[in-house]
CSV table of C-alpha atoms in Angstrom, one decimal:
chain,number,residue,atom,x,y,z
A,1400,MET,CA,-1.2,13.4,20.7
A,1401,HIS,CA,0.8,15.6,22.7
A,1402,PHE,CA,2.3,19.1,21.7
A,1403,VAL,CA,6.2,19.5,22.4
A,1404,GLU,CA,9.0,23.1,21.6
A,1405,ALA,CA,11.1,21.4,18.9
A,1406,LYS,CA,14.7,22.7,19.1
A,1407,GLY,CA,15.3,22.2,15.2
A,1408,ILE,CA,13.5,20.7,12.3
A,1409,LEU,CA,15.2,20.3,9.4
A,1410,SER,CA,18.5,17.7,8.9
A,1411,ALA,CA,21.0,18.3,6.8
A,1412,GLY,CA,19.9,16.9,3.7
A,1413,GLY,CA,16.3,18.8,4.3
A,1414,GLY,CA,14.2,16.4,5.7
A,1415,MET,CA,12.1,16.6,8.4
A,1416,ASN,CA,8.9,15.1,10.5
A,1417,ILE,CA,6.6,17.1,11.4
A,1418,TYR,CA,4.8,13.9,14.0
A,1419,ARG,CA,6.7,11.6,15.7
A,1420,GLY,CA,4.4,8.0,16.2
A,1421,CYS,CA,1.2,8.0,13.9
A,1422,THR,CA,-2.0,6.5,13.7
A,1423,HIS,CA,-2.6,4.5,11.3
A,1424,GLY,CA,-1.1,1.4,12.9
A,1425,CYS,CA,0.3,-1.2,9.6
A,1426,ILE,CA,1.4,-3.8,11.3
A,1427,TYR,CA,4.8,-3.9,9.5
A,1428,CYS,CA,5.8,-0.6,11.0
A,1429,ASP,CA,9.9,-0.1,11.4
A,1430,SER,CA,9.5,3.0,13.4
A,1431,ARG,CA,8.4,1.1,16.0
A,1432,SER,CA,11.3,-0.2,16.8
A,1433,LYS,CA,13.8,0.6,19.3
A,1434,CYS,CA,16.6,2.3,18.2
A,1435,TYR,CA,14.4,5.0,17.5
A,1436,GLN,CA,14.0,5.9,21.5
A,1437,PHE,CA,10.7,7.1,21.4
A,1438,THR,CA,10.0,7.8,24.7
A,1439,HIS,CA,6.1,7.7,24.4
A,1440,ARG,CA,3.4,5.3,22.9
A,1441,PHE,CA,3.8,4.9,18.9
A,1442,GLU,CA,-0.1,6.4,18.1
A,1443,ASP,CA,-0.1,9.0,21.0
A,1444,ILE,CA,1.5,11.7,18.2
A,1445,GLU,CA,4.3,14.1,19.2
A,1446,VAL,CA,3.7,17.3,17.7
A,1447,LYS,CA,6.1,19.7,16.8
A,1448,VAL,CA,4.5,22.8,17.0
A,1449,ASN,CA,7.0,25.1,16.3
A,1450,ALA,CA,7.7,23.2,13.5
A,1451,PRO,CA,6.3,26.0,11.1
A,1452,GLU,CA,8.9,29.0,12.8
A,1453,LEU,CA,11.4,26.7,12.5
A,1454,LEU,CA,11.0,26.1,9.1
A,1455,GLU,CA,11.0,29.6,8.0
A,1456,ARG,CA,13.4,30.2,10.0
A,1457,ALA,CA,16.2,28.1,9.0
A,1458,LEU,CA,15.2,28.4,5.1
A,1459,ARG,CA,15.5,31.4,4.9
A,1460,SER,CA,19.0,30.9,6.6
A,1461,LYS,CA,19.7,29.0,3.7
A,1462,ARG,CA,22.5,30.4,1.1
A,1463,ARG,CA,20.9,27.5,-1.8
A,1464,LYS,CA,17.8,26.5,-2.9
A,1465,CYS,CA,17.4,22.6,-2.5
A,1466,MET,CA,14.9,19.9,-2.5
A,1467,ILE,CA,12.1,19.6,1.4
A,1468,GLY,CA,12.0,16.1,1.7
A,1469,THR,CA,9.3,14.9,4.3
A,1470,GLY,CA,7.8,11.5,5.9
A,1471,ALA,CA,10.6,9.5,6.2
A,1472,MET,CA,9.9,8.1,9.6
A,1473,CYS,CA,6.0,8.7,10.9
A,1474,ASP,CA,3.3,10.4,7.7
A,1475,PRO,CA,3.4,14.1,7.2
A,1476,TYR,CA,-0.5,13.1,6.7
A,1477,MET,CA,-1.8,11.1,9.6
A,1478,HIS,CA,-5.2,12.4,10.9
A,1479,CYS,CA,-4.7,14.4,13.3
A,1480,GLU,CA,-2.9,16.6,10.3
A,1481,GLU,CA,-7.3,17.0,9.3
A,1482,GLU,CA,-7.0,18.7,12.6
A,1483,LEU,CA,-4.4,20.3,13.0
A,1484,ARG,CA,-2.7,20.8,9.5
A,1485,MET,CA,0.9,20.8,10.2
A,1486,THR,CA,2.0,20.0,7.1
A,1487,ARG,CA,0.4,22.3,5.1
A,1488,LYS,CA,1.4,25.1,7.3
A,1489,CYS,CA,5.0,24.3,7.0
A,1490,LEU,CA,4.7,23.7,2.4
A,1491,GLU,CA,3.4,27.1,2.5
A,1492,ILE,CA,6.0,27.8,3.9
A,1493,ILE,CA,8.6,25.6,1.7
A,1494,GLU,CA,6.3,27.3,-1.7
A,1495,ARG,CA,6.9,31.3,-0.3
A,1496,TYR,CA,10.7,30.5,-0.1
A,1497,GLY,CA,10.1,28.5,-3.1
A,1498,PHE,CA,12.0,25.7,-2.3
A,1499,GLY,CA,10.8,22.2,-3.3
A,1500,ALA,CA,9.1,19.5,-1.9
A,1501,ALA,CA,9.3,15.6,-1.8
A,1502,ILE,CA,6.5,13.8,0.6
A,1503,GLN,CA,6.3,10.3,1.8
A,1504,THR,CA,2.7,9.1,2.0
A,1505,LYS,CA,0.6,6.5,2.6
A,1506,SER,CA,-2.9,8.9,2.4
A,1507,ASP,CA,-4.9,10.4,0.2
A,1508,ARG,CA,-5.3,13.2,2.6
A,1509,VAL,CA,-2.0,14.5,0.3
A,1510,LEU,CA,-5.3,15.1,-2.3
A,1511,GLN,CA,-6.5,18.2,-0.4
A,1512,ASP,CA,-2.8,20.5,-0.3
A,1513,LEU,CA,-3.5,20.0,-3.6
A,1514,GLU,CA,-3.6,23.6,-4.8
A,1515,LEU,CA,-0.3,24.0,-3.0
A,1516,LEU,CA,1.5,20.9,-4.5
A,1517,LYS,CA,0.7,21.9,-7.9
A,1518,ARG,CA,1.7,25.7,-6.3
A,1519,ILE,CA,5.6,24.5,-5.6
A,1520,ASN,CA,6.3,22.9,-9.3
A,1521,GLU,CA,5.3,25.5,-11.0
A,1522,LYS,CA,8.2,27.5,-9.2
A,1523,THR,CA,10.8,23.9,-8.7
A,1524,LYS,CA,9.5,20.3,-8.1
A,1525,CYS,CA,7.2,19.2,-6.2
A,1526,VAL,CA,7.2,15.3,-5.6
A,1527,VAL,CA,4.8,12.5,-3.8
A,1528,GLN,CA,6.5,9.2,-3.0
A,1529,MET,CA,2.9,6.5,-2.1
A,1530,THR,CA,3.8,3.4,0.3
A,1531,LEU,CA,1.5,0.2,-1.8
A,1532,THR,CA,2.5,-2.8,-0.3
A,1533,THR,CA,-0.8,-4.9,-0.9
A,1534,TYR,CA,-3.2,-5.5,-3.9
A,1535,ASP,CA,-5.3,-7.3,-2.1
A,1536,GLU,CA,-8.1,-4.6,-1.1
A,1537,LYS,CA,-9.1,-7.0,2.2
A,1538,LEU,CA,-5.2,-8.2,2.8
A,1539,CYS,CA,-4.6,-3.8,3.1
A,1540,LYS,CA,-7.5,-3.7,5.8
A,1541,ILE,CA,-5.4,-5.8,7.6
A,1542,LEU,CA,-1.8,-5.1,7.2
A,1543,GLU,CA,-2.5,-1.8,7.3
A,1544,PRO,CA,-5.4,-0.7,8.9
A,1545,ASN,CA,-5.9,2.7,9.7
A,1546,VAL,CA,-4.6,4.1,6.4
A,1547,CYS,CA,-6.9,4.2,3.2
A,1548,THR,CA,-6.7,0.9,0.6
A,1549,THR,CA,-3.8,0.3,-2.2
A,1550,ARG,CA,-7.2,1.0,-4.2
A,1551,ARG,CA,-7.8,4.3,-3.0
A,1552,ARG,CA,-4.2,5.5,-3.1
A,1553,PHE,CA,-3.5,4.6,-7.4
A,1554,GLU,CA,-6.4,6.8,-7.3
A,1555,ALA,CA,-4.6,9.5,-5.6
A,1556,LEU,CA,-1.2,8.7,-7.2
A,1557,GLN,CA,-3.5,9.2,-10.7
A,1558,ILE,CA,-5.4,12.6,-9.8
A,1559,LEU,CA,-1.3,14.1,-8.7
A,1560,HIS,CA,-0.8,12.8,-12.4
A,1561,GLU,CA,-3.5,14.4,-13.9
A,1562,ASN,CA,-2.3,17.5,-12.5
A,1563,GLY,CA,1.0,17.7,-13.5
A,1564,ILE,CA,2.5,16.2,-10.0
A,1565,PRO,CA,5.6,13.9,-10.8
A,1566,THR,CA,5.0,10.4,-8.6
A,1567,VAL,CA,7.0,8.1,-6.8
A,1568,VAL,CA,6.1,4.5,-5.2
A,1569,TRP,CA,7.3,3.1,-2.6
A,1570,LEU,CA,7.2,-1.2,-2.4
A,1571,SER,CA,7.5,-2.2,0.2
A,1572,PRO,CA,7.5,-4.4,3.0
A,1573,ILE,CA,6.7,-7.3,1.2
A,1574,LEU,CA,5.5,-9.9,4.0
A,1575,PRO,CA,7.4,-13.8,2.8
A,1576,PHE,CA,4.3,-15.9,3.4
A,1577,ILE,CA,2.1,-13.2,3.0
A,1578,ASN,CA,2.1,-11.1,-0.1
A,1579,ASP,CA,5.3,-12.0,-1.6
A,1580,THR,CA,3.7,-13.6,-4.8
A,1581,ARG,CA,3.3,-13.3,-8.9
A,1582,GLU,CA,-0.2,-12.2,-8.6
A,1583,ASN,CA,0.3,-9.6,-6.0
A,1584,LEU,CA,3.4,-7.7,-7.6
A,1585,GLU,CA,1.5,-7.4,-10.7
A,1586,GLY,CA,-1.6,-5.8,-9.7
A,1587,ILE,CA,1.2,-3.6,-7.9
A,1588,LEU,CA,2.9,-2.9,-11.1
A,1589,ASP,CA,-0.6,-2.2,-13.1
A,1590,TYR,CA,-1.5,0.4,-10.6
A,1591,CYS,CA,2.8,1.7,-11.3
A,1592,ILE,CA,1.9,1.7,-14.9
A,1593,ARG,CA,-1.3,3.1,-15.6
A,1594,ALA,CA,-1.1,5.6,-12.6
A,1595,GLY,CA,1.9,7.3,-14.8
A,1596,VAL,CA,5.0,7.5,-11.7
A,1597,TYR,CA,8.0,8.4,-12.7
A,1598,GLY,CA,9.7,5.2,-10.8
A,1599,ILE,CA,9.5,2.7,-7.9
A,1600,ILE,CA,11.7,1.8,-5.0
A,1601,CYS,CA,12.9,-1.6,-3.8
A,1602,PHE,CA,15.1,-3.5,-2.0
A,1603,GLY,CA,14.1,-6.9,-2.2
A,1604,MET,CA,11.0,-8.5,-1.8
A,1605,GLY,CA,10.7,-8.7,2.0
A,1606,VAL,CA,10.8,-6.6,5.5
A,1607,THR,CA,13.1,-5.8,8.2
A,1608,LEU,CA,12.2,-6.6,11.7
A,1609,ARG,CA,13.9,-4.6,14.5
A,1610,GLU,CA,13.6,-5.2,18.4
A,1611,GLY,CA,10.1,-3.0,19.0
A,1612,ASP,CA,9.1,-3.7,15.2
A,1613,ARG,CA,8.8,-7.5,15.4
A,1614,GLU,CA,7.5,-8.1,18.7
A,1615,TYR,CA,4.0,-5.9,17.1
A,1616,PHE,CA,4.5,-7.9,13.8
A,1617,TYR,CA,3.9,-11.1,15.7
A,1618,GLN,CA,1.8,-10.3,17.8
A,1619,ALA,CA,-0.5,-9.6,14.6
A,1620,LEU,CA,0.3,-12.3,12.9
A,1621,ASP,CA,-1.5,-14.0,16.2
A,1622,ARG,CA,-4.4,-12.3,15.2
A,1623,HIS,CA,-4.7,-12.9,11.3
A,1624,PHE,CA,-3.1,-15.5,10.9
A,1625,PRO,CA,-2.7,-18.1,13.1
A,1626,GLY,CA,0.4,-20.1,12.5
A,1627,MET,CA,2.3,-17.7,11.0
A,1628,LYS,CA,4.4,-16.8,13.6
A,1629,GLY,CA,6.3,-19.9,14.2
A,1630,LYS,CA,7.2,-20.0,9.9
A,1631,TYR,CA,8.6,-16.8,10.5
A,1632,HIS,CA,11.0,-18.5,13.7
A,1633,ARG,CA,11.7,-21.4,12.3
A,1634,LYS,CA,13.0,-19.8,8.8
A,1635,TYR,CA,13.8,-15.8,10.1
A,1636,ARG,CA,14.6,-16.4,14.5
A,1637,TYR,CA,15.7,-12.8,15.0
A,1638,ALA,CA,17.4,-11.7,11.8
A,1639,TYR,CA,17.1,-8.3,10.1
A,1640,GLU,CA,16.3,-9.2,8.1
A,1641,ALA,CA,13.6,-11.3,6.6
A,1642,THR,CA,13.8,-12.6,2.8
A,1643,SER,CA,11.4,-14.0,0.3
A,1644,ASP,CA,12.6,-16.7,-0.7
A,1645,HIS,CA,10.6,-15.5,-4.7
A,1646,ASN,CA,12.4,-12.8,-4.2
A,1647,ALA,CA,14.9,-13.2,-7.2
A,1648,GLU,CA,12.1,-14.4,-9.4
A,1649,LEU,CA,10.5,-11.2,-8.0
A,1650,MET,CA,12.5,-8.8,-8.5
A,1651,GLU,CA,13.3,-10.0,-12.2
A,1652,LEU,CA,9.4,-9.9,-12.9
A,1653,LEU,CA,9.6,-6.3,-11.2
A,1654,HIS,CA,12.8,-5.1,-13.7
A,1655,ARG,CA,10.7,-6.4,-16.4
A,1656,ARG,CA,7.8,-4.9,-16.7
A,1657,CYS,CA,9.9,-0.9,-15.7
A,1658,ARG,CA,12.5,-1.6,-18.8
A,1659,GLU,CA,9.1,-2.2,-20.3
A,1660,HIS,CA,7.2,0.5,-19.2
A,1661,LYS,CA,9.9,3.5,-18.7
A,1662,LEU,CA,9.3,3.4,-15.4
A,1663,GLU,CA,12.6,4.1,-13.3
A,1664,SER,CA,13.4,1.4,-11.1
A,1665,ASN,CA,17.1,1.8,-9.8
A,1666,ALA,CA,16.6,2.9,-5.8
A,1667,GLU,CA,19.8,5.0,-6.2
A,1668,LEU,CA,18.7,6.3,-9.6
A,1669,VAL,CA,15.1,7.9,-8.1
A,1670,PHE,CA,16.7,9.0,-5.2
A,1671,ARG,CA,18.7,11.4,-7.8
A,1672,TYR,CA,15.7,12.4,-9.0
A,1673,LEU,CA,14.5,13.1,-5.3
A,1674,ARG,CA,17.4,15.2,-4.5
A,1675,GLU,CA,17.7,17.2,-7.4
A,1676,PHE,CA,16.2,21.0,-7.7
A,1677,GLU,CA,15.3,22.0,-10.6
A,1678,GLU,CA,14.4,26.1,-10.3
A,1679,LYS,CA,11.7,26.1,-13.6
A,1680,GLY,CA,11.0,29.7,-13.4
A,1681,SER,CA,14.1,30.6,-14.1
A,1682,TYR,CA,15.1,27.7,-16.7
A,1683,GLU,CA,12.2,29.2,-18.1
A,1684,GLN,CA,13.7,32.7,-18.2
A,1685,LEU,CA,17.0,32.0,-19.6
A,1686,THR,CA,15.4,30.0,-22.6
A,1687,LEU,CA,13.9,34.0,-23.9
A,1688,PHE,CA,17.4,35.3,-24.1
């Protein structure tokens, strides 16, 4: 772990990455790709130590309130968050200035800030997005070794729902020859339905493999799935997208189950929901007159 003074924290679209790198160890992580130009080892977390100050300055100067997103590149609830509480500090600023929050994570550490998330959600909207890929717990510990398992993430989704926090699930990636099965998808969908999620984001059953990410993934295949790397080489060679042969069948199942249980599965509409800022206090006051 090392610390840097960042020049800015918010993107034009309201996104922020407080940390750079990750310690979750997921074997498929696209953020390892060389196109992101990491100049340090991926597990050596870069901490933007002045992120709270930069965020407060940015929010103070914004003319219109909006949703602030975090976690699209690097998880805001990695192991170092337990010590540093950088994500919490930023969420406290978001709550103080009345902005909304859209948090993307794989970790149940998000629950340590539950009361803060509820305060944000009382004023506007706080959405927690949780990634689910693998229903089988043993397989999950191979694919995502240093983070809580899918079962625990499901339990976190339930707790968030019980406390009025809306949730979205990222169903990604689905790895060809490994977890691209009907049984896996049905298990994850059952979790989503039981947890009352708003919607599911899925762009297809497969995985993206770019330079940097691909090499790390193939090394993990050699360790855990002997002979699997050869199957990937023969079928996908150096393609960016490795799409499952079962894509059409599994996507049809996904959309059908979502329709049956009134979960949104249109990614564009889910993204619109994540971007929409709602000022609940102002709305409630207006309805009195």
